[in-house]
Amino acid sequence: MADAPLVYNMKQILNYINGALQPPESGRFLDNVEPATGQIYSLCPDSDHLDLEAAIKYAQAAQQSWTNTATEKRARILSQIADLIDQNADRLAAAETVDNGKPITFSKAVDIYRAAANIRFFAHAITQFSSESHSMENTAINYTLRDPIGLVGCISPWNFPLYLFTWKIAPALAAGNTVIAKPSELTPMTAYLFSELCIQAGLPAGVLNIIHGRGTTIGAAITTHPAIKAISFTGGSQTGTVIKKATAEQHKKLSLELGGKNPTLVFADCDFNHTVQEVARSAFANQEQICLCGSRIYIEQSIYDHFVNALVDEVEKLNVNDPLLPETHFGALVSEAHMNKVLFYIKLAQEEGGQILTGGHQVHLNGRCRNGFFVEPTLISGLTNQCRTNQEEIFGPVATVQSFKNEEEALTLANDSMFGLACSIWSQDVNRCHRLAKQVEAGIVWVNCWLLRDLRTPFGGTKASGLGREGGQEALRFFTEPKNICIRYG
Ligand code: NAP
């Protein structure tokens, strides 16, 4: 098979500060590696407090004017950015695939499509946003103002680089805030290309500032800077804890979208073939690097063997290959360190008594991807719910199967986790689905579907999976400060 063409030569990524692209003050850059080849292909700014101070100065200078810009004009600029994403979809999808390792078809259909959709959604939503009024019969009237917070920080992870970046930035800007945003140092490319599109769209200078670099330096500096009034963060639960502690004394407003270890509950009365396909997708989409993936699969005992055999067949159809090839289903993991973490958990699962049903190994491809970070989609049985493999977030292509006797046991197993992000339930019994959906400890429950998203709905998790909700009105409420005004009738 012919190698897919290389898309980029070595390229220097730049910060976007005060409407201009510029290198970090220190002149230092980090290597940016293409996961499918293991080769350094671009350089990412290693920004520090000097870049942050400059960005804060310009963001503060831009604040009043952006807040006072008519809502319709803010919406028009955001819509223009969304249109430019659509017009550049092929280029952005290729960049995302090179930077992250995900299949090109996935980048285009999910990441880039959704990045434009996020921005367009909030451009429209802000024109419909309203606040509340509460009448106290003949005594008084309360009305609530919802003004922008001011300068906010948005920090996003590497698994959906542009998609999750825009999911935060769009509501923050729509609501009239200025923003300092940091993408993951592992996947900075599309945020950089996005900054070029913001310039093209005429976003006023200083309104959005994108600073690249390491989480522990520039990320930590953003979260703790007193001029930044709120932090919208998506990433791991441990980092979420660090941010909570670091911001506690400043009482910063926080939205934390954190890790997951999501249960998938398959009942004997499910639509069998459809469920097999969808459970395989929910377990392994994006190399299982989605916080919503169903990595703990529980199957009713009476269909356990039949279902597991069919699931193994389905997983083995996944074509692991160069992510730039259109026929590839399953690409590279984001980094060598992440690949080693996943391989560690596969070994641990075996030490804990698990049997590998399919997968279990690193994949060594030929040609340009011979040094890439590929791991087979791996399905494991024979583990208890309490073992580390079933309790810790792996965030890579490892899913486990277990059986349950009845609905009560299914619910106990599903809730036996420190996480509470998402759950999917597969059954034709509508009463059971309602009962379970209400009792399962998760912020998002899908019934006979997975990853079906309506951008108006609240998005986020309970327990160690997060704090607050994103999406629709929830996001606009997060990025505004409510102030109640009570007026007594004369
Ligand atoms: P991560 O290590 O927590 O990093 C997330 C972001 O925070 C990155 O930009 C990172 O920068 C930065 N960061 C790291 N340490 C920081 C600190 N002390 N202060 C401020 N920022 C800091 O997570 P990840 O490995 O990128 O992403 C995977 C995790 O995200 C998984 O746990 C996954 O479940 C979760 N996730 C959750 C959702 C959700 O909606 N609930 C969605 C997607 C992913 P660097 O990358 O440069 O270090």
XYZ file of C-alpha atoms and ligand atoms in Angstrom:
538
model
C 0.000 0.000 0.000
C 1.344 3.468 -0.908
C 2.250 5.824 1.921
C -0.079 8.769 2.420
C 1.606 12.066 1.504
C 3.213 14.183 4.195
C 1.113 17.282 4.771
C 3.493 19.605 6.595
C 7.130 20.452 6.596
C 8.615 21.784 9.824
C 6.512 24.737 10.846
C 6.773 27.227 13.682
C 3.521 27.710 15.543
C 2.995 31.208 16.952
C 1.036 32.768 19.788
C -1.944 34.968 18.927
C -1.751 38.078 21.101
C -3.440 41.429 20.492
C -4.606 40.301 17.051
C -1.113 39.392 15.817
C 0.857 36.154 15.465
C 4.107 36.277 17.387
C 6.801 34.020 18.849
C 7.061 33.617 22.630
C 9.005 36.376 24.409
C 11.638 33.862 25.525
C 12.176 32.572 21.973
C 11.864 29.011 23.317
C 9.909 26.331 21.431
C 8.829 22.763 22.190
C 9.062 19.909 19.688
C 5.692 18.916 18.255
C 5.530 15.263 17.200
C 3.309 13.627 14.582
C 1.951 10.566 16.455
C 1.555 8.414 13.333
C 5.252 8.717 12.456
C 6.904 9.560 15.768
C 8.699 12.428 13.955
C 9.005 16.050 15.084
C 7.196 18.036 12.411
C 6.607 21.468 13.958
C 7.549 23.655 16.890
C 5.203 24.897 19.585
C 5.871 28.064 21.661
C 7.030 27.316 25.201
C 5.286 30.426 26.529
C 5.699 31.810 30.015
C 4.464 34.598 32.293
C 5.864 37.322 30.000
C 3.541 36.203 27.201
C 0.675 35.948 29.668
C 1.260 39.460 31.027
C 1.264 40.883 27.502
C -1.930 39.022 26.614
C -3.640 40.187 29.806
C -2.733 43.800 29.120
C -4.251 43.677 25.621
C -7.283 41.645 26.696
C -8.052 44.164 29.431
C -7.694 47.015 26.946
C -10.153 45.299 24.583
C -12.708 44.346 27.262
C -14.973 47.375 27.415
C -15.280 47.777 23.711
C -16.067 44.054 23.180
C -18.633 44.036 25.978
C -20.274 47.113 24.455
C -20.236 45.699 20.935
C -23.812 45.000 19.879
C -24.777 41.348 20.377
C -25.651 41.051 16.708
C -22.206 42.253 15.682
C -20.479 39.783 18.020
C -22.691 37.071 16.552
C -21.813 38.155 12.996
C -18.069 37.953 13.654
C -18.440 34.516 15.242
C -20.535 33.317 12.285
C -17.818 34.563 9.960
C -15.227 32.495 11.869
C -17.511 29.426 11.579
C -17.849 29.986 7.823
C -14.066 30.213 7.472
C -13.692 26.908 9.341
C -16.094 25.313 6.857
C -14.224 26.810 3.915
C -10.928 25.449 5.289
C -12.330 22.115 6.464
C -10.014 19.886 4.380
C -6.888 21.763 5.446
C -7.942 21.796 9.117
C -8.905 18.104 9.102
C -5.530 17.144 7.625
C -3.768 19.293 10.222
C -5.773 17.694 13.059
C -4.950 14.208 11.834
C -1.238 14.923 11.499
C -1.143 16.582 14.933
C -3.299 14.108 16.849
C -3.131 10.768 14.991
C -6.903 10.376 14.539
C -8.297 9.061 11.214
C -8.787 11.752 8.588
C -12.433 10.796 8.001
C -13.082 11.254 11.733
C -11.264 14.609 11.867
C -13.386 15.924 9.058
C -16.776 14.484 10.041
C -16.469 15.059 13.781
C -13.715 17.463 14.862
C -13.822 20.129 12.197
C -17.532 19.870 11.482
C -18.246 20.300 15.201
C -15.764 23.163 15.655
C -17.734 25.212 13.108
C -21.051 24.008 14.576
C -19.997 25.052 18.103
C -19.198 28.579 17.021
C -22.302 28.939 14.863
C -24.457 27.566 17.691
C -23.260 30.170 20.214
C -23.392 32.964 17.618
C -27.124 32.198 17.349
C -27.670 31.344 21.024
C -26.429 34.702 22.325
C -29.052 36.534 20.272
C -31.735 34.491 22.107
C -30.182 34.669 25.594
C -32.368 36.283 28.249
C -32.321 36.691 31.995
C -35.013 36.113 34.592
C -37.547 38.286 36.345
C -39.387 37.292 39.544
C -42.455 39.139 40.659
C -43.335 39.248 44.394
C -47.050 39.831 43.848
C -47.832 43.419 44.886
C -44.617 43.983 46.868
C -41.656 44.093 44.514
C -40.137 42.974 41.257
C -36.776 41.245 40.919
C -34.841 41.226 37.696
C -31.519 39.560 37.055
C -28.767 41.139 35.038
C -26.323 38.787 33.320
C -23.221 40.736 32.408
C -20.019 39.240 31.019
C -17.505 38.219 33.692
C -14.620 40.097 32.038
C -11.386 38.272 31.281
C -11.685 34.461 31.359
C -9.308 31.540 30.807
C -10.088 28.511 28.619
C -7.859 25.423 28.786
C -8.508 22.375 26.619
C -7.066 18.863 26.117
C -5.569 17.009 23.146
C -8.279 14.475 22.304
C -10.527 16.893 20.326
C -8.109 19.777 19.862
C -10.145 22.301 17.852
C -13.579 20.933 18.743
C -13.179 21.314 22.537
C -11.214 24.546 22.172
C -14.113 26.181 20.297
C -16.682 24.640 22.683
C -15.286 26.955 25.376
C -14.144 29.972 23.416
C -17.397 30.430 21.492
C -19.745 30.927 24.490
C -17.128 33.018 26.308
C -16.770 35.438 23.386
C -20.466 35.393 22.512
C -21.311 36.486 26.058
C -18.971 39.481 25.739
C -15.897 38.286 27.626
C -12.313 38.586 26.502
C -10.413 35.310 26.530
C -6.977 33.880 27.137
C -6.949 30.334 25.798
C -4.437 27.518 25.911
C -4.670 24.356 23.821
C -2.714 21.235 24.750
C 0.987 21.420 23.964
C 0.564 17.972 22.334
C -1.896 19.246 19.715
C -1.413 22.983 19.127
C -1.663 23.101 15.312
C -5.371 23.677 14.674
C -5.583 26.306 17.434
C -2.810 28.134 15.570
C -4.617 27.821 12.224
C -7.781 28.964 14.019
C -6.016 32.147 15.153
C -5.258 32.915 11.481
C -8.979 32.527 10.734
C -9.917 34.858 13.612
C -7.666 37.544 12.116
C -9.236 36.964 8.696
C -12.733 37.238 10.195
C -11.957 40.621 11.740
C -12.135 39.622 15.401
C -10.933 42.805 17.161
C -7.372 42.702 18.509
C -7.003 41.520 22.118
C -10.474 39.959 22.373
C -9.100 36.427 22.006
C -5.512 35.594 22.857
C -4.130 32.093 22.289
C -0.994 31.223 24.226
C 0.729 27.912 23.565
C 2.898 25.967 25.947
C 3.075 23.539 28.811
C 0.239 22.937 31.229
C 2.439 23.088 34.268
C 3.886 26.487 33.302
C 1.590 28.637 31.181
C -1.530 26.583 32.057
C -0.879 26.975 35.773
C -0.077 30.678 35.301
C -3.431 31.252 33.558
C -5.385 29.522 36.321
C -3.724 31.482 39.122
C -3.477 34.967 37.598
C -5.736 37.334 39.584
C -6.801 39.272 36.463
C -8.464 36.122 35.052
C -11.841 35.869 36.734
C -13.061 32.438 35.638
C -11.562 29.235 34.284
C -13.235 26.824 31.917
C -11.103 23.685 31.920
C -11.378 20.308 30.204
C -8.848 17.632 31.043
C -7.964 14.940 33.547
C -9.502 14.678 37.035
C -6.092 14.995 38.690
C -5.397 18.261 36.896
C -8.899 19.367 37.874
C -7.975 18.847 41.535
C -4.754 20.830 41.074
C -6.727 23.711 39.537
C -9.365 23.632 42.288
C -6.674 23.906 44.951
C -4.662 26.534 43.072
C -7.683 28.806 42.593
C -9.389 28.254 45.962
C -8.011 31.349 47.679
C -9.023 33.603 44.796
C -12.545 32.093 44.759
C -12.424 31.845 40.985
C -15.475 30.715 39.079
C -14.685 27.237 37.730
C -16.140 24.926 35.122
C -14.342 21.575 35.169
C -14.997 18.875 32.569
C -12.937 15.935 33.745
C -12.316 12.221 33.242
C -14.697 9.315 32.823
C -14.892 5.521 33.106
C -18.264 5.075 31.579
C -20.556 2.048 31.928
C -22.405 0.490 28.997
C -25.412 -1.617 30.074
C -26.548 -4.227 27.541
C -29.799 -6.084 28.271
C -30.992 -9.328 26.686
C -33.889 -7.525 25.010
C -31.666 -5.083 23.098
C -31.736 -4.735 19.324
C -28.829 -7.199 19.071
C -27.010 -6.353 15.818
C -27.403 -2.611 16.150
C -26.228 -2.758 19.772
C -23.117 -4.771 18.911
C -22.098 -2.177 16.317
C -22.813 0.795 18.532
C -21.168 -0.688 21.639
C -18.013 -1.330 19.579
C -18.127 2.281 18.353
C -18.763 3.647 21.840
C -15.802 1.678 23.180
C -13.244 2.415 20.475
C -14.087 5.616 18.551
C -11.124 7.998 18.334
C -8.870 5.170 19.668
C -11.009 5.324 22.828
C -9.594 8.763 23.549
C -13.029 10.274 24.226
C -14.044 11.060 27.783
C -17.513 9.626 26.908
C -16.331 6.237 25.604
C -17.975 3.209 27.213
C -14.974 1.348 28.583
C -16.856 -0.829 31.127
C -19.263 -3.022 29.189
C -21.828 -4.937 31.285
C -23.912 -7.592 29.515
C -26.925 -9.523 30.809
C -25.869 -13.085 31.599
C -28.338 -14.833 29.267
C -26.767 -13.245 26.139
C -23.238 -12.746 27.471
C -21.383 -15.358 25.365
C -23.304 -14.618 22.182
C -22.865 -10.852 22.577
C -19.171 -11.006 23.464
C -18.406 -13.211 20.428
C -20.236 -10.798 18.144
C -18.481 -7.819 19.768
C -15.055 -9.393 19.254
C -15.914 -9.939 15.559
C -16.999 -6.305 15.251
C -13.860 -4.947 16.942
C -11.642 -7.080 14.720
C -13.085 -5.339 11.653
C -11.386 -2.083 12.730
C -8.585 -1.253 10.333
C -5.545 0.086 12.240
C -3.443 2.074 9.794
C -2.000 5.405 8.705
C -4.627 7.954 9.845
C -4.175 9.999 6.670
C -5.596 7.140 4.564
C -9.361 7.467 4.048
C -9.988 3.739 4.651
C -8.396 3.821 8.147
C -10.794 3.329 11.077
C -8.282 3.389 13.876
C -5.276 5.711 13.999
C -2.348 6.425 16.318
C -2.461 7.296 20.014
C -1.512 10.884 20.758
C 2.016 10.355 22.107
C 4.611 7.763 22.941
C 4.053 8.389 26.668
C 0.320 7.800 26.242
C 0.935 4.623 24.230
C 3.191 3.348 27.023
C 0.501 4.149 29.581
C -2.034 2.099 27.613
C 0.410 -0.824 27.234
C 1.053 -0.641 30.987
C -2.676 -1.044 31.675
C -2.963 -3.997 29.275
C -0.169 -5.731 31.212
C -1.757 -4.760 34.526
C -5.117 -6.171 33.405
C -3.466 -9.532 32.724
C -1.745 -9.458 36.128
C -5.148 -8.747 37.660
C -6.513 -11.934 36.085
C -7.948 -10.577 32.836
C -8.038 -12.535 29.583
C -7.437 -10.682 26.336
C -10.303 -11.488 23.958
C -8.855 -9.467 21.092
C -5.967 -7.015 20.677
C -3.497 -6.493 23.495
C -0.420 -5.422 21.498
C 1.385 -2.475 20.047
C 0.950 -2.360 16.243
C 4.072 -2.010 14.095
C 3.183 -0.651 10.673
C 5.464 -0.423 7.668
C 6.445 2.619 5.646
C 6.119 6.160 6.957
C 4.260 4.995 10.104
C 6.893 2.450 11.199
C 7.731 4.534 14.308
C 4.146 5.580 15.076
C 2.246 5.075 18.335
C -0.335 2.413 17.445
C -2.071 -0.055 19.794
C -4.686 -2.649 18.846
C -8.246 -2.129 20.083
C -8.260 -4.410 23.117
C -11.165 -6.203 24.774
C -10.631 -7.912 28.136
C -12.812 -10.292 30.181
C -12.525 -12.013 33.556
C -11.840 -8.951 35.736
C -13.634 -7.873 38.896
C -15.234 -4.464 39.045
C -12.879 -3.429 41.840
C -9.592 -3.967 40.000
C -7.548 -0.983 38.834
C -8.267 -1.729 35.164
C -11.972 -1.176 35.864
C -11.591 1.729 38.268
C -8.921 3.948 36.685
C -9.319 5.971 33.511
C -7.058 4.550 30.793
C -8.267 6.891 28.027
C -6.953 4.529 25.365
C -8.171 1.461 23.435
C -8.897 -0.888 26.340
C -12.443 -1.955 27.250
C -13.616 -4.706 29.585
C -16.672 -6.994 29.496
C -18.511 -8.350 32.538
C -21.873 -10.056 33.004
C -24.780 -9.140 35.292
C -27.787 -11.133 36.490
C -30.465 -8.472 36.710
C -31.216 -4.767 36.543
C -30.308 -4.185 40.175
C -26.860 -5.680 39.756
C -26.333 -3.732 36.514
C -27.058 -0.474 38.349
C -24.744 -1.365 41.256
C -21.889 -2.141 38.873
C -22.489 1.010 36.817
C -22.397 3.251 39.895
C -19.406 1.511 41.477
C -16.928 4.121 40.225
C -15.381 7.392 41.367
C -16.402 8.848 37.977
C -19.879 9.917 36.857
C -19.683 11.313 33.353
C -21.785 9.228 30.933
C -23.667 5.934 30.617
C -25.384 4.129 27.762
C -28.301 1.723 28.201
C -29.323 -0.788 25.525
C -32.793 -2.311 25.964
C -36.216 -2.302 24.299
C -37.994 -2.056 27.671
C -38.867 1.617 27.920
C -39.829 1.437 31.595
C -36.523 -0.110 32.527
C -34.646 2.524 30.524
C -36.420 5.350 32.358
C -35.864 3.690 35.746
C -32.159 3.152 35.172
C -31.522 6.493 33.490
C -32.866 8.242 36.587
C -30.791 6.220 39.045
C -27.464 5.974 37.282
C -24.851 8.414 38.643
C -23.864 10.292 35.485
C -24.332 13.697 33.920
C -25.259 12.229 30.526
C -27.282 9.072 29.783
C -27.838 7.697 26.287
C -30.559 5.118 25.653
C -30.127 2.960 22.540
C -27.630 5.447 21.155
C -24.248 6.918 21.978
C -22.650 10.322 21.348
C -25.852 11.698 19.888
C -25.389 15.366 20.751
C -27.792 18.284 20.807
C -25.730 21.381 21.582
C -28.592 22.878 23.622
C -28.380 20.173 26.315
C -26.309 20.369 29.532
C -22.971 18.612 29.165
C -20.754 17.424 32.024
C -20.315 14.975 34.839
C -20.792 14.268 38.524
C -18.350 12.918 41.158
C -14.723 13.016 39.900
C -15.944 13.780 36.377
C -16.441 17.434 36.940
C -17.976 20.567 38.290
C -20.701 22.514 36.501
C -22.060 22.006 33.005
C -21.223 23.231 29.533
C -23.546 23.474 26.525
C -26.422 25.760 25.546
C -27.730 28.094 28.229
C -25.491 26.448 30.847
C -22.375 27.720 29.092
C -23.794 31.225 28.625
C -24.787 31.269 32.297
C -21.267 30.190 33.290
C -19.684 32.986 31.277
C -21.964 35.679 32.748
C -22.286 36.992 36.283
C -25.874 37.117 37.533
C -26.847 40.135 39.600
C -30.326 40.317 41.106
C -31.979 43.705 41.490
C -35.020 43.916 43.765
C -37.264 46.984 43.409
C -40.030 47.566 45.913
C -43.201 48.964 44.421
C -43.815 52.533 45.633
P -4.651 17.114 31.189
O -3.281 16.564 31.282
O -5.396 17.349 32.429
O -4.503 18.466 30.339
C -5.607 19.230 29.906
C -5.148 20.637 29.619
O -4.690 21.230 30.836
C -3.954 20.718 28.660
O -4.027 21.882 27.902
C -2.779 20.777 29.624
O -1.643 21.315 29.029
C -3.338 21.650 30.709
N -2.731 21.504 32.023
C -1.983 20.485 32.518
N -1.611 20.742 33.794
C -2.149 21.943 34.116
C -2.119 22.760 35.292
N -1.482 22.381 36.413
N -2.776 23.929 35.272
C -3.443 24.332 34.173
N -3.482 23.614 33.017
C -2.851 22.440 32.998
O -5.579 16.216 30.278
P -5.245 15.599 28.857
O -4.326 14.447 29.032
O -4.866 16.699 27.932
O -6.691 15.103 28.407
C -7.211 13.879 28.754
C -8.196 14.006 29.888
O -9.217 14.926 29.544
C -8.916 12.700 30.187
O -8.991 12.526 31.573
C -10.292 12.920 29.598
O -11.315 12.139 30.189
C -10.488 14.363 29.857
N -11.516 14.928 28.994
C -12.705 15.276 29.564
C -13.735 15.766 28.776
C -15.052 16.162 29.377
O -15.809 16.863 28.696
N -15.385 15.757 30.588
C -13.529 15.915 27.398
C -12.294 15.548 26.859
C -11.286 15.061 27.672
P -0.550 20.345 28.339
O -1.259 19.370 27.477
O 0.244 21.288 27.577
O 0.145 19.675 29.484
